[in-house]
Structure formats: structure tokens, C-alpha cells
Amino acid sequence: MSVLIRFFIGLRMTQRVLAIHDLCSFGRCSLTMAMPVISAMGIQVCPFPTAWFSNNLTYGDFAFKDFTADMQGFMKRWEQLGLHYDAIYSGFLADAAQVAVVEEAVKRFAGKDTLVVVDPAMGDDGKLYPVFDASMPLTMKSLVSRASLITPNYTEACLLLGRELQDPAEMPAVESKALRNLCEDLADLGAGQIVITSVPAGPEYIKVASFDRASAAFSELSVKRLPLTTCGTGDLFTSVVTGAVLNGRTLEAAVALAAQFASFVIDYTCRSGQDSREGVVLEPCLKKLVELTSRG
């Protein structure tokens, strides 16, 4: 068989992800994190911005344009064009109106084989983000019920389940049995695949856990806690998981890849000396992601 024939046999249709996030013109997070990461994994990213910010929120002050009112018109046009998506992936949502738009997108564009990924970004460090009121966990719980895969951090997992909140940094390590039970309780909300990040594991490490309801497979891994606090790391992690699952990896393998790459990028950023408000230094690290992805 000629090289050219083998090349064309190896071709496949490029998969598409509808990424529903805000867009920050400066500071890597949300769409400016999801688009390069998932694209580097060989998948087309179709951005669906919920809002446009001049810069990410770590700078304190910003200008922004809310796109919620325009999003219905976009979806109507896509339906007229007959477009389809292999995955729908949502991240930070500013309010209940935006949650409703994501639910509408799932209703319109998700078929039986569509991967629906929800990162229920609404809190961290044992607290609900101050931009939300107490109704947000219940609103997010409705969206989570429509997902195939959810990626809450430990605080968000507790918020979704109505459990008492504690600062994870002040908690003892969560034991495997309790962590599996937490995953199973989250799966009861509707999603078939669960990933929980930032699970307390002592002063030097954090855990990441995954659970697949169909196979009952549970796994956990520990990663070193690195001295960097910035925006976009959750977007980085979930974007890699999304791309890896679409590329055919098991959930456990996808999580391991995401943890490895996120640790690599955070370490690179720490050594770079860059202002942490800009987010992690992603661009020089993308070749590492391509290398890791090609090993699969």
C-alpha cells in the first residue's frame, strides 16, 4: 500500500467542541485557555462567548460586554445551518440566565453520542465565589443533571451536594472510601462520569479522583501542590480531559494526562517569574501537550 493511500485511510473527520465560556482579551483563562489546548489535541473549538472581558478578574477592575441576550440568535442560526457538535463544554457562567442558555444549547445540539462537559465553576477554598448568591448551587445542579461529564473541585462538589463547606487547606486528607462515596453521590445527580479536583491530601499534595458510573471504575492520584495561585488552571485541566476523552482515552487515562500536563505548565510558570495575574504560561508548553497526546 502506498504512503499516500495509507495517509488518506488514516484521515478522519475533525471533531468539534462548542465551548461556552467567557472571553478575556488579556489573562489566560476560559476561552483563551480552552481554544489553544483543545485545538492542540486535534479538535476544532467553536467559541460561544457568554461575555467579553477586557482582562481576567485577578486584576480587580475590568470592562466587559455581556452577550447573554445575543446567544439565542447564534443558536437559531446554527440550527438553520444544520451544524452539529461532538461535544458541548461549559465553564464559568455569570448567572442563572447563562445557565439556562447552556441548557438550551444541550437541548438543541446534543445527540445521544454528544459529550456534554460541565465545569461547575462557582467556588473554591471552602467558599462560594462572592459574585454568586446561595441560589447558584441549585441552579448549577440542574445543569449538572444534563451532563455526561462534570469536573467540580472539592468545594464545588460539596456545594452541589449541599454538604458543609470547609477550607480544603485546613482539612485532613480525604480517604479513598469517602472520596469514592462523594463521586457516587455526584453521579446520582445525573452525570455518568465524575472528576473531582483539588481534593485535600495533606500539606504537600492534592488528589484528583475520577469515577465512571457505567463501569463502576474509580481511581485517584496525588499531585504535588505547587506554589502558584492564578486563574485558568481549572480551565486548563478540564480542557485536556475533554480533548482526551473525545480522542478515545478512558476517563482515568484522560485525568492522568490532564494532571501531568497541568503540573508541567504550572511548574513552567513558577520558574518563568511571570506576573501570576496573567495566568499560566501556556504557549511554550503546547508542544509538550502535542507530544503527550501523540503517545496515546
Coordinates of N, CA and C in Angstrom, one line a residue, residues 24-245:
C24 N -11.7 36.5 27.8 CA -10.9 37.6 28.3 C -9.8 37.9 27.3
S25 N -9.8 39.2 26.9 CA -8.8 39.6 26.0 C -7.4 39.5 26.5
F26 N -7.2 39.7 27.9 CA -5.9 39.6 28.5 C -6.0 38.8 29.7
G27 N -5.1 37.9 29.9 CA -5.1 37.0 31.0 C -5.7 35.6 30.6
R28 N -4.9 34.6 30.6 CA -5.3 33.3 30.1 C -6.3 32.6 31.0
C29 N -7.5 32.4 30.5 CA -8.5 31.6 31.2 C -9.7 31.4 30.2
S30 N -10.6 30.6 30.6 CA -11.9 30.4 29.9 C -11.6 30.1 28.4
L31 N -12.1 30.9 27.5 CA -11.9 30.6 26.0 C -10.5 30.7 25.6
T32 N -9.7 31.6 26.1 CA -8.3 31.7 25.7 C -7.4 30.6 26.3
M33 N -8.0 29.8 27.1 CA -7.3 28.6 27.6 C -7.9 27.4 26.8
A34 N -9.2 27.3 26.7 CA -9.8 26.1 26.1 C -9.5 26.0 24.6
M35 N -9.4 27.1 23.9 CA -9.2 27.1 22.5 C -7.9 26.5 22.1
P36 N -6.7 27.1 22.6 CA -5.5 26.5 22.2 C -5.2 25.1 22.7
V37 N -5.7 24.8 23.9 CA -5.5 23.4 24.4 C -6.2 22.4 23.6
I38 N -7.5 22.5 23.4 CA -8.2 21.5 22.7 C -7.8 21.5 21.2
S39 N -7.5 22.6 20.6 CA -7.0 22.7 19.2 C -5.7 21.9 19.1
A40 N -4.8 22.0 20.1 CA -3.5 21.3 20.0 C -3.7 19.8 20.1
M41 N -4.9 19.4 20.6 CA -5.2 17.9 20.6 C -5.9 17.4 19.4
G42 N -6.0 18.3 18.3 CA -6.5 17.9 17.0 C -8.0 18.1 16.9
I43 N -8.6 18.9 17.7 CA -10.1 19.0 17.7 C -10.4 20.5 17.5
Q44 N -11.4 20.8 16.7 CA -11.9 22.1 16.4 C -12.7 22.7 17.6
V45 N -12.4 23.9 18.0 CA -13.1 24.6 19.0 C -13.9 25.7 18.4
C46 N -15.2 25.6 18.7 CA -16.2 26.6 18.2 C -16.6 27.5 19.4
P47 N -16.0 28.7 19.5 CA -16.3 29.5 20.7 C -17.7 30.1 20.8
F48 N -18.3 30.0 21.9 CA -19.6 30.6 22.1 C -19.5 31.5 23.4
P49 N -19.1 32.7 23.2 CA -18.8 33.5 24.4 C -20.0 34.0 25.2
T50 N -20.0 33.9 26.5 CA -21.1 34.4 27.3 C -20.9 35.8 27.6
A51 N -19.7 36.3 27.6 CA -19.3 37.7 27.9 C -17.9 37.9 27.4
W52 N -17.6 39.2 27.2 CA -16.3 39.6 26.7 C -15.7 40.6 27.7
F53 N -14.5 40.2 28.3 CA -13.9 41.0 29.4 C -12.6 41.6 28.8
S54 N -12.3 42.8 29.2 CA -11.0 43.4 28.8 C -9.8 42.6 29.4
N55 N -10.0 42.0 30.6 CA -8.9 41.3 31.2 C -9.6 40.3 32.3
N56 N -8.8 39.4 32.7 CA -9.4 38.5 33.7 C -9.6 39.2 35.1
L57 N -10.3 38.5 35.9 CA -10.8 39.1 37.2 C -9.7 39.3 38.2
T58 N -8.5 38.7 38.0 CA -7.5 38.8 39.0 C -6.9 40.2 39.1
Y59 N -7.2 41.1 38.1 CA -6.7 42.4 38.1 C -7.6 43.4 38.9
G60 N -8.8 42.8 39.3 CA -9.7 43.6 40.2 C -10.6 44.5 39.4
D61 N -10.2 45.2 38.4 CA -11.0 46.1 37.7 C -11.0 45.7 36.2
F62 N -12.1 45.8 35.5 CA -12.2 45.4 34.1 C -13.4 46.0 33.5
A63 N -13.4 46.0 32.1 CA -14.6 46.4 31.3 C -15.1 45.1 30.7
F64 N -16.4 45.1 30.5 CA -17.0 43.9 29.9 C -18.3 44.1 29.1
K65 N -18.6 43.2 28.2 CA -19.8 43.2 27.5 C -20.5 41.9 27.7
D66 N -21.7 41.9 28.2 CA -22.5 40.7 28.4 C -23.1 40.2 27.1
F67 N -23.0 39.0 26.7 CA -23.5 38.5 25.4 C -24.8 37.6 25.6
T68 N -25.3 37.5 26.8 CA -26.4 36.6 27.1 C -27.5 36.9 26.1
A69 N -27.9 38.1 25.9 CA -29.1 38.4 25.1 C -28.9 38.1 23.6
D70 N -27.6 37.9 23.2 CA -27.3 37.6 21.8 C -27.2 36.1 21.5
M71 N -27.1 35.3 22.6 CA -26.8 33.9 22.4 C -27.9 33.1 21.7
Q72 N -29.2 33.4 22.0 CA -30.3 32.7 21.3 C -30.2 32.8 19.8
G73 N -29.9 34.0 19.3 CA -29.8 34.3 17.9 C -28.7 33.4 17.3
F74 N -27.6 33.3 17.9 CA -26.5 32.4 17.4 C -27.0 31.0 17.3
M75 N -27.7 30.5 18.3 CA -28.1 29.1 18.2 C -29.2 28.9 17.1
K76 N -30.0 29.9 17.0 CA -31.0 29.8 15.9 C -30.4 29.7 14.5
R77 N -29.3 30.5 14.3 CA -28.6 30.4 13.0 C -27.9 29.1 12.8
W78 N -27.3 28.6 13.9 CA -26.6 27.3 13.8 C -27.6 26.2 13.4
E79 N -28.8 26.2 14.0 CA -29.8 25.2 13.6 C -30.2 25.4 12.2
Q80 N -30.3 26.6 11.7 CA -30.7 26.8 10.3 C -29.6 26.3 9.4
L81 N -28.3 26.4 9.8 CA -27.2 25.9 9.0 C -27.0 24.4 9.1
G82 N -27.7 23.7 10.1 CA -27.6 22.3 10.3 C -26.3 21.9 10.9
L83 N -25.7 22.7 11.8 CA -24.5 22.4 12.4 C -24.6 21.4 13.5
H84 N -23.6 20.6 13.7 CA -23.6 19.7 14.8 C -22.2 19.8 15.6
Y85 N -22.3 19.3 16.8 CA -21.1 19.3 17.6 C -20.9 18.0 18.3
D86 N -19.6 17.5 18.4 CA -19.4 16.3 19.1 C -19.3 16.4 20.6
A87 N -19.1 17.6 21.0 CA -19.1 17.9 22.5 C -19.6 19.3 22.7
I88 N -20.2 19.5 23.9 CA -20.6 20.8 24.4 C -19.9 20.9 25.7
Y89 N -19.2 22.0 25.9 CA -18.3 22.2 27.1 C -18.5 23.6 27.7
S90 N -19.1 23.6 28.9 CA -19.3 24.9 29.6 C -18.4 25.1 30.8
G91 N -18.0 26.3 31.0 CA -17.2 26.6 32.2 C -17.9 27.7 33.1
F92 N -17.2 28.7 33.4 CA -17.7 29.8 34.3 C -18.9 30.5 33.7
L93 N -20.0 30.5 34.4 CA -21.2 31.2 34.0 C -21.6 32.2 35.0
A94 N -22.0 33.4 34.6 CA -22.1 34.5 35.5 C -23.4 34.5 36.3
D95 N -24.4 33.9 35.8 CA -25.7 33.9 36.5 C -26.7 32.8 35.9
A96 N -27.9 32.8 36.5 CA -28.8 31.8 36.1 C -29.3 31.9 34.7
A97 N -29.3 33.1 34.1 CA -29.7 33.3 32.7 C -28.7 32.6 31.8
Q98 N -27.4 32.6 32.1 CA -26.4 31.9 31.3 C -26.5 30.4 31.5
V99 N -26.8 30.0 32.7 CA -27.0 28.5 32.9 C -28.2 28.1 32.0
A100 N -29.2 28.8 31.9 CA -30.4 28.5 31.0 C -30.0 28.4 29.6
V101 N -29.1 29.3 29.1 CA -28.6 29.2 27.7 C -27.9 27.9 27.5
V102 N -27.0 27.5 28.4 CA -26.3 26.3 28.2 C -27.2 25.1 28.2
E103 N -28.2 25.1 29.0 CA -29.2 24.0 29.0 C -30.0 24.0 27.6
E104 N -30.2 25.2 27.1 CA -30.9 25.3 25.8 C -30.0 24.7 24.7
A105 N -28.7 25.0 24.8 CA -27.7 24.5 23.8 C -27.6 23.0 23.8
V106 N -27.7 22.4 25.0 CA -27.6 21.0 25.2 C -28.9 20.4 24.6
K107 N -30.0 21.0 24.8 CA -31.3 20.5 24.3 C -31.3 20.6 22.8
R108 N -30.7 21.6 22.2 CA -30.8 21.8 20.7 C -29.7 21.0 20.0
F109 N -28.5 20.8 20.6 CA -27.4 20.3 19.8 C -26.8 19.0 20.3
A110 N -27.2 18.5 21.5 CA -26.7 17.3 22.0 C -27.5 16.1 21.5
G111 N -26.9 15.2 20.8 CA -27.5 13.9 20.4 C -27.1 12.8 21.4
K112 N -27.5 11.6 21.2 CA -27.2 10.5 22.1 C -25.7 10.3 22.3
D113 N -24.9 10.6 21.3 CA -23.4 10.4 21.5 C -22.6 11.6 21.7
T114 N -23.3 12.8 22.0 CA -22.6 14.0 22.3 C -22.0 14.0 23.7
L115 N -20.8 14.4 23.8 CA -20.2 14.5 25.1 C -20.5 15.9 25.7
V116 N -21.2 15.9 26.8 CA -21.6 17.2 27.4 C -20.7 17.3 28.7
V117 N -19.8 18.3 28.7 CA -18.9 18.5 29.8 C -19.3 19.8 30.5
V118 N -19.5 19.7 31.8 CA -19.8 20.9 32.6 C -18.8 21.0 33.7
D119 N -18.1 22.1 33.7 CA -17.2 22.5 34.8 C -18.0 23.5 35.7
P120 N -18.6 23.0 36.8 CA -19.5 23.9 37.6 C -18.8 24.9 38.4
A121 N -18.1 25.8 37.7 CA -17.2 26.8 38.4 C -18.1 27.8 39.2
M122 N -18.0 27.6 40.5 CA -18.8 28.5 41.4 C -18.2 28.7 42.8
G123 N -17.1 28.1 43.1 CA -16.5 28.3 44.4 C -15.1 27.6 44.5
D124 N -14.4 27.9 45.6 CA -13.1 27.3 45.8 C -12.7 27.7 47.3
D125 N -11.8 27.0 47.8 CA -11.3 27.3 49.2 C -12.4 27.3 50.2
G126 N -13.4 26.4 50.0 CA -14.4 26.3 51.0 C -15.5 27.4 51.0
K127 N -15.5 28.2 49.9 CA -16.5 29.3 49.8 C -17.1 29.4 48.4
L128 N -18.3 29.8 48.4 CA -18.9 30.2 47.1 C -18.3 31.5 46.6
Y129 N -18.1 31.6 45.3 CA -17.5 32.9 44.8 C -18.4 34.0 45.2
P130 N -17.9 35.2 45.6 CA -18.7 36.3 46.0 C -19.6 36.9 45.0
V131 N -19.4 36.6 43.7 CA -20.3 37.1 42.6 C -21.6 36.3 42.6
F132 N -21.7 35.2 43.4 CA -23.0 34.4 43.4 C -23.7 34.5 44.7
D133 N -25.0 34.3 44.6 CA -25.8 34.1 45.9 C -26.0 32.7 46.1
A134 N -26.8 32.4 47.2 CA -27.0 31.0 47.6 C -27.8 30.2 46.7
S135 N -28.4 30.8 45.7 CA -29.3 30.0 44.7 C -28.4 29.4 43.6
M136 N -27.2 29.8 43.5 CA -26.3 29.3 42.4 C -26.1 27.8 42.4
P137 N -25.8 27.2 43.6 CA -25.6 25.7 43.6 C -26.8 25.0 43.1
L138 N -28.0 25.4 43.4 CA -29.2 24.7 43.0 C -29.4 24.9 41.5
T139 N -29.1 26.1 41.0 CA -29.2 26.4 39.5 C -28.2 25.5 38.8
M140 N -27.0 25.4 39.3 CA -25.9 24.6 38.7 C -26.3 23.1 38.7
K141 N -26.9 22.7 39.8 CA -27.3 21.3 39.9 C -28.2 20.9 38.8
S142 N -29.1 21.8 38.3 CA -30.0 21.5 37.2 C -29.1 21.3 35.9
L143 N -28.1 22.1 35.7 CA -27.2 21.9 34.5 C -26.4 20.6 34.6
V144 N -25.9 20.3 35.8 CA -25.1 19.1 36.0 C -25.9 17.9 35.7
S145 N -27.2 17.9 35.9 CA -28.1 16.7 35.6 C -28.1 16.4 34.1
R146 N -27.8 17.4 33.3 CA -27.8 17.2 31.8 C -26.4 16.8 31.3
A147 N -25.4 16.7 32.1 CA -24.1 16.5 31.7 C -23.7 15.0 31.5
S148 N -22.7 14.8 30.6 CA -22.1 13.4 30.6 C -21.0 13.3 31.6
L149 N -20.2 14.5 31.7 CA -19.0 14.5 32.5 C -19.0 15.8 33.2
I150 N -18.7 15.8 34.5 CA -18.6 17.0 35.3 C -17.2 17.0 36.0
T151 N -16.7 18.2 36.2 CA -15.3 18.4 36.8 C -15.3 19.4 37.9
P152 N -16.1 19.2 39.0 CA -16.0 20.1 40.1 C -14.7 20.0 40.9
N153 N -14.3 21.1 41.5 CA -13.3 21.0 42.6 C -14.0 20.5 43.8
Y154 N -13.2 20.3 44.9 CA -13.7 19.7 46.1 C -14.8 20.6 46.7
T155 N -14.6 21.9 46.7 CA -15.6 22.8 47.2 C -16.9 22.8 46.4
E156 N -16.8 22.7 45.1 CA -17.9 22.7 44.3 C -18.7 21.4 44.4
A157 N -18.0 20.3 44.6 CA -18.6 19.0 44.9 C -19.5 19.1 46.1
C158 N -19.0 19.7 47.2 CA -19.8 19.9 48.4 C -20.9 20.8 48.2
L159 N -20.8 21.9 47.4 CA -21.9 22.8 47.1 C -23.0 22.1 46.4
L160 N -22.6 21.3 45.4 CA -23.7 20.6 44.6 C -24.5 19.6 45.5
L161 N -23.8 19.0 46.5 CA -24.5 18.0 47.3 C -25.0 18.6 48.6
G162 N -24.9 19.9 48.8 CA -25.4 20.6 50.0 C -24.7 20.2 51.2
R163 N -23.4 19.9 51.1 CA -22.6 19.5 52.3 C -21.9 20.7 52.9
E164 N -21.5 20.5 54.2 CA -20.9 21.5 54.9 C -19.6 21.9 54.2
L165 N -19.3 23.2 54.1 CA -18.1 23.7 53.5 C -17.0 23.9 54.5
Q166 N -15.8 23.5 54.1 CA -14.6 23.7 54.9 C -13.5 24.1 53.9
D167 N -12.5 24.9 54.4 CA -11.4 25.2 53.6 C -10.5 24.0 53.4
P168 N -10.4 23.5 52.2 CA -9.6 22.3 52.0 C -8.2 22.3 52.5
A169 N -7.6 23.5 52.6 CA -6.2 23.6 53.1 C -6.1 23.3 54.6
E170 N -7.3 23.4 55.3 CA -7.3 23.2 56.7 C -7.8 21.8 57.0
M171 N -8.1 21.0 56.0 CA -8.7 19.6 56.2 C -7.7 18.5 56.2
P172 N -7.9 17.4 56.9 CA -7.0 16.3 56.7 C -7.3 15.6 55.4
A173 N -6.4 14.8 55.0 CA -6.5 14.1 53.7 C -7.9 13.3 53.6
V174 N -8.5 13.4 52.5 CA -9.8 12.7 52.3 C -9.5 11.2 52.0
E175 N -10.0 10.3 52.7 CA -9.7 8.9 52.5 C -10.4 8.4 51.2
S176 N -9.9 7.3 50.7 CA -10.3 6.8 49.4 C -11.8 6.4 49.4
K177 N -12.2 5.7 50.5 CA -13.6 5.3 50.6 C -14.6 6.5 50.6
A178 N -14.2 7.5 51.4 CA -15.1 8.7 51.4 C -15.1 9.4 50.1
L179 N -14.0 9.4 49.4 CA -13.9 10.1 48.1 C -14.7 9.3 47.1
R180 N -14.6 8.0 47.1 CA -15.5 7.3 46.1 C -17.0 7.5 46.4
N181 N -17.3 7.6 47.7 CA -18.7 7.8 48.0 C -19.2 9.2 47.5
L182 N -18.3 10.2 47.6 CA -18.6 11.5 47.1 C -18.8 11.5 45.6
C183 N -17.9 10.8 44.9 CA -18.1 10.6 43.4 C -19.5 9.9 43.1
E184 N -19.8 8.9 43.8 CA -21.0 8.2 43.5 C -22.3 9.0 43.8
D185 N -22.2 9.8 44.9 CA -23.3 10.8 45.2 C -23.5 11.8 44.1
L186 N -22.4 12.3 43.5 CA -22.4 13.2 42.4 C -23.0 12.6 41.2
A187 N -22.6 11.3 40.9 CA -23.2 10.6 39.8 C -24.7 10.4 39.9
D188 N -25.2 10.3 41.1 CA -26.6 10.2 41.3 C -27.4 11.5 40.8
L189 N -26.6 12.6 40.7 CA -27.3 13.8 40.1 C -27.5 13.7 38.6
G190 N -26.9 12.8 38.0 CA -27.2 12.6 36.5 C -26.0 12.3 35.6
A191 N -24.8 12.9 35.9 CA -23.7 12.7 35.0 C -23.1 11.3 35.2
G192 N -22.7 10.7 34.1 CA -22.2 9.4 34.1 C -20.7 9.3 34.5
Q193 N -20.0 10.4 34.3 CA -18.5 10.5 34.6 C -18.2 11.7 35.5
I194 N -17.5 11.4 36.5 CA -17.2 12.4 37.6 C -15.7 12.6 37.7
V195 N -15.2 13.8 37.8 CA -13.9 14.1 38.1 C -13.9 15.2 39.2
I196 N -13.2 14.9 40.3 CA -13.1 15.9 41.4 C -11.7 16.3 41.6
T197 N -11.4 17.6 41.5 CA -10.1 18.1 41.6 C -9.9 18.8 43.0
S198 N -8.6 19.1 43.3 CA -8.3 19.9 44.5 C -8.8 19.2 45.7
V199 N -8.7 17.9 45.8 CA -9.2 17.1 47.0 C -8.1 17.2 48.0
P200 N -8.4 17.5 49.3 CA -7.4 17.6 50.3 C -6.6 16.3 50.5
A201 N -5.2 16.4 50.5 CA -4.4 15.3 50.6 C -3.1 15.6 51.4
G202 N -3.3 16.5 52.4 CA -2.1 16.9 53.2 C -1.5 18.2 52.7
P203 N -0.5 18.7 53.4 CA 0.1 20.0 53.1 C 0.9 20.0 51.8
E204 N 1.4 18.9 51.3 CA 2.3 19.0 50.1 C 1.6 18.4 48.8
Y205 N 0.4 17.8 49.0 CA -0.2 17.2 47.8 C -1.7 17.5 47.8
I206 N -2.3 17.4 46.6 CA -3.7 17.3 46.4 C -4.1 16.1 45.6
K207 N -5.3 15.7 45.7 CA -5.7 14.5 45.0 C -6.7 14.9 43.8
V208 N -6.7 14.1 42.8 CA -7.7 14.2 41.8 C -8.4 12.8 41.7
A209 N -9.7 12.7 41.7 CA -10.4 11.5 41.7 C -11.3 11.4 40.4
S210 N -11.5 10.2 39.9 CA -12.5 10.0 38.8 C -13.3 8.8 39.1
F211 N -14.5 8.9 38.5 CA -15.5 7.7 38.7 C -16.3 7.6 37.4
D212 N -16.4 6.4 36.9 CA -17.2 6.1 35.7 C -18.4 5.3 36.1
R213 N -19.6 5.8 36.1 CA -20.7 5.0 36.6 C -21.0 3.8 35.8
A214 N -20.8 3.8 34.5 CA -21.1 2.6 33.7 C -20.3 1.4 34.0
S215 N -19.0 1.7 34.3 CA -18.0 0.6 34.6 C -17.8 0.4 36.1
A216 N -18.3 1.4 36.9 CA -18.0 1.5 38.3 C -16.5 1.6 38.6
A217 N -15.7 2.1 37.6 CA -14.3 2.3 37.8 C -14.0 3.6 38.6
F218 N -13.3 3.5 39.7 CA -12.9 4.6 40.5 C -11.4 4.6 40.5
S219 N -10.8 5.8 40.4 CA -9.4 6.0 40.5 C -9.1 7.3 41.2
E220 N -7.9 7.4 41.8 CA -7.4 8.6 42.4 C -5.9 8.7 42.2
L221 N -5.4 9.9 42.1 CA -4.0 10.1 42.0 C -3.6 11.4 42.8
S222 N -2.4 11.4 43.3 CA -1.9 12.6 44.0 C -0.9 13.3 43.2
V223 N -1.1 14.7 43.2 CA -0.1 15.5 42.5 C 0.4 16.5 43.5
K224 N 1.7 16.9 43.2 CA 2.3 17.8 44.2 C 1.7 19.2 44.1
R225 N 1.5 19.8 45.3 CA 0.9 21.1 45.4 C 2.0 22.1 45.1
L226 N 1.8 22.9 44.0 CA 2.8 23.9 43.6 C 2.5 25.3 44.0
P227 N 3.5 26.1 44.3 CA 3.2 27.5 44.9 C 2.8 28.5 43.9
L228 N 1.6 28.3 43.3 CA 1.1 29.3 42.4 C -0.5 29.3 42.5
T229 N -1.0 30.5 42.7 CA -2.4 30.7 42.7 C -2.8 31.7 41.5
T230 N -3.5 31.2 40.6 CA -3.9 32.1 39.4 C -5.1 31.6 38.8
C231 N -5.7 32.3 37.8 CA -6.9 31.9 37.1 C -6.5 31.0 36.0
G232 N -7.5 30.2 35.6 CA -7.4 29.4 34.4 C -6.8 28.0 34.5
T233 N -6.4 27.6 35.7 CA -5.8 26.3 35.9 C -6.9 25.2 35.8
G234 N -8.1 25.5 36.3 CA -9.2 24.6 36.1 C -9.7 24.5 34.7
D235 N -9.7 25.6 34.0 CA -10.0 25.5 32.5 C -9.0 24.7 31.8
L236 N -7.7 24.8 32.1 CA -6.6 24.0 31.5 C -6.9 22.5 31.7
F237 N -7.1 22.2 33.0 CA -7.3 20.8 33.3 C -8.5 20.2 32.6
T238 N -9.7 20.8 32.7 CA -10.9 20.3 32.1 C -10.8 20.3 30.6
S239 N -10.1 21.2 30.0 CA -9.9 21.2 28.5 C -9.1 20.0 28.1
V240 N -8.1 19.7 28.8 CA -7.3 18.5 28.4 C -8.2 17.2 28.6
V241 N -8.9 17.1 29.7 CA -9.8 16.0 29.9 C -10.8 15.8 28.7
T242 N -11.4 17.0 28.4 CA -12.4 16.9 27.3 C -11.7 16.4 26.0
G243 N -10.6 17.0 25.6 CA -9.9 16.6 24.4 C -9.5 15.1 24.4
A244 N -9.0 14.7 25.6 CA -8.5 13.3 25.7 C -9.7 12.3 25.6
V245 N -10.8 12.6 26.2 CA -12.0 11.7 26.2 C -12.5 11.6 24.7

